[in-house]
Amino acid sequence: MQVKKGIRLQIYPNKEQSILLNKTLGCCRFLYNKMLEEHVKIYAQLKDDKDALYSHQYKTAKQYKQEFPFLKEVDAKALQTENRHLFAAYQHFFEGLKTGRAVGFPKFKSKKQYPQTYTTYNINNSIRIDNQKRKIRIPKVGWIKYRDNRAITDPIKHITLSKTATHKYFVAVTVVCEMEIPPKKTVLNREDIAGFDMSATHFLIGERVQYENPRFYREEEKRLKKQHRELSRKEKGSNNWEAARLKLASTYEKINNRKRDWLHKTTHDLSERYDAVILENLNIKGMQQFNSGLSKSIALDFSWCQFRTYLDYKVDWKGKYFVLIDRFFPSSKLCSVCGQINNDLTLSDKAWTCKHCSTTHHRDKNAVVNIKSEGVRILQEEIGIVVYPHHDTSTVGTTGSHASGENVRPYTDTGQFSLNEESTCL
Ligand SMILES: [Zn+2]
């Protein structure tokens, strides 16, 4: 099967090349803003005449180039792509209106906004990579050095060039590669399925293993505060201000890089270890609750959206499953032994005793059992997977009675697994 893969390279343009790259970024931003301006103007003129509005022909990149000849100096494909970006921003906005999500109206792009990006397509080998010399050819700019050991041999579809707040340049290369994707498994062993309870303090709590959320932001909180303070004291636009701005931006960049590496490692590990991973779906509200009462930097330490995207394609490429259970599923309040719901449970209760069957539960472990049972139910009933029971349980019963048995193992020092140490020594 053909899949698209992204490879991010840091590139090192010479002075001349960086001028050209900046010019392309500037022209793309200019065109985007011009097109947005046109859309806003036409809407104001024709909003009462829907037919005229929908059939209106907006100016093409070519027409804009005639009007503003300096646009001709940069990569034409990059300019054409801006139209797609604007279309996507509008679509995103309209979808938000339909679903009630707060998505803002497309915004004008600012020169001060980072990262600045443009996308261009590979047409007749206009984008090439020389793996020996470690150089990438970018349309209209030429061969630029990069530093990376990976050999890139698959056909290149497009690249997105970006300039960060610290004035570093990156190219995200999208290649199309042939990948052997195993067919989706149809039979799973219960022990190869993992359910996790998510919390801001411990990140993922499973039956036997636990993934700690590294404290990338929290560790740097003091430094960030100091650098913010220093920046605010400088005169805006001065050399000292620029130096302080770069310092702060580079701290943010470092944290984000570490976070991204860690997310890739963790999702890779999950997709290797298990045939199915079950998690609760978090929506924006859930995230707020997830972060409630905790400092803002904890929220920054974890990106649910990135995590979900990475895990999703990683399990998919291995023929495995990632199951999200409904966020209304009462994972904490449900007694995993008898199925009774404890409506008196509060967020601060770490342990509780079921009034119906008198089992005393550890809050998180009880939730894990419930999440896994619900996930197994979805795998069986909704996806049609056969799930074999855990083979060291001799008595196999219904989900409820089974779940309360040996499946829940006490945490031991050896059984506990943390990616934290591993990722801090990158
Ligand atoms: Zn009970």
Coordinates of C-alpha atoms and ligand atoms in Angstrom, one line a residue, residues 335 337-340 354 356-359 361, ligand 1:
C335 CA -17.9 -0.6 40.0
V337 CA -17.0 -6.0 40.0
C338 CA -20.7 -5.6 40.1
G339 CA -21.5 -2.9 37.6
Q340 CA -23.1 -0.6 40.1
C354 CA -18.9 -0.2 46.5
H356 CA -23.6 -2.9 46.5
C357 CA -20.8 -5.6 46.6
S358 CA -18.5 -4.0 49.3
T359 CA -15.4 -4.2 47.1
H361 CA -11.5 0.1 44.7
Ligands
ZN1 ZN -19.8 -3.3 43.3

